[in-house]
XYZ file of C-alpha atoms in Angstrom:
75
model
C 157.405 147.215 70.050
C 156.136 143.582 71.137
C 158.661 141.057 71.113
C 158.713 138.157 68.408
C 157.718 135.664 70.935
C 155.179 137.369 72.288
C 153.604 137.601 68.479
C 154.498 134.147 67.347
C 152.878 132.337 70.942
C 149.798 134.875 70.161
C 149.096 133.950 66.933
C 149.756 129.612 67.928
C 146.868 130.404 70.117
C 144.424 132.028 67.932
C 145.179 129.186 65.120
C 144.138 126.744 68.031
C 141.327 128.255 68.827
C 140.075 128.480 65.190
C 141.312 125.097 64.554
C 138.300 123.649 68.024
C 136.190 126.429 66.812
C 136.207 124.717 63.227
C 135.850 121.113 65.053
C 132.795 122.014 67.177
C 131.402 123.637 64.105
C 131.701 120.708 61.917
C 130.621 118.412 64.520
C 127.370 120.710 64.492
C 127.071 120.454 61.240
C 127.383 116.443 60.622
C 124.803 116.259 63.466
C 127.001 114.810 66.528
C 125.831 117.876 68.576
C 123.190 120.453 68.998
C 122.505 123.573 68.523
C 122.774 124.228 72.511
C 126.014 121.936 73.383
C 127.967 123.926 70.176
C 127.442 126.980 71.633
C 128.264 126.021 75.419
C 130.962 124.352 73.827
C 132.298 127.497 71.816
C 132.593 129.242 75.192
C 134.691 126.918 77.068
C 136.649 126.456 74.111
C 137.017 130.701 73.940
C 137.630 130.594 78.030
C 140.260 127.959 78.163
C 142.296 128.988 75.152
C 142.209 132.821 76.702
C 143.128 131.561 79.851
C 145.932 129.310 78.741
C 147.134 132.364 76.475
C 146.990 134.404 79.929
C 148.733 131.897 81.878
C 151.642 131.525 78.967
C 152.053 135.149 78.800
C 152.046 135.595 82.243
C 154.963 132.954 82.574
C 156.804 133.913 79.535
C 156.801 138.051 81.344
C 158.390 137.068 84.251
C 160.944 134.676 82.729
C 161.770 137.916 80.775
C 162.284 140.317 83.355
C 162.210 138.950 86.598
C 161.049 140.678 89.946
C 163.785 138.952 92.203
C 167.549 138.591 90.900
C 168.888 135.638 92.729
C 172.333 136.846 94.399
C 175.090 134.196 93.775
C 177.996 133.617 96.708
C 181.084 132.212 96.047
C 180.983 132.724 92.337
């Protein structure tokens, strides 16, 4: 079972990336870019927001279980 978290920061990143998908699309459409720049713009739109994703999950993993325990003295 994935954690809530997990699901919840998933599905903030696909809305963002539909909501710049939507904005390069309508920029298209009322003529501010071409054909060309939309498209190379729809892939670094898809890279970054799958990258950022990766990053955030990657973060959000290790905060959840971490690899090292830190050992407290004097506690």
């Amino acid at each position: 079972m994935v954690p809530a978290p997990i699901v919840i920061g998933s599905i903030v990143f696909a809305s963002l990336l539909a909501t710049l998908i939507a904005i390069i699309f309508a920029a298209m459409a009322m003529g501010g870019l071409s054909k060309d720049n939309a498209a190379i713009g729809n892939v670094v739109v898809t890279v970054a927001i799958f990258f950022m994703w990766l990053f955030w999950i990657c973060a959000w993993l290790h905060q959840w279980h971490p690899l090292i325990k830190p050992i407290y003295e004097g506690v």
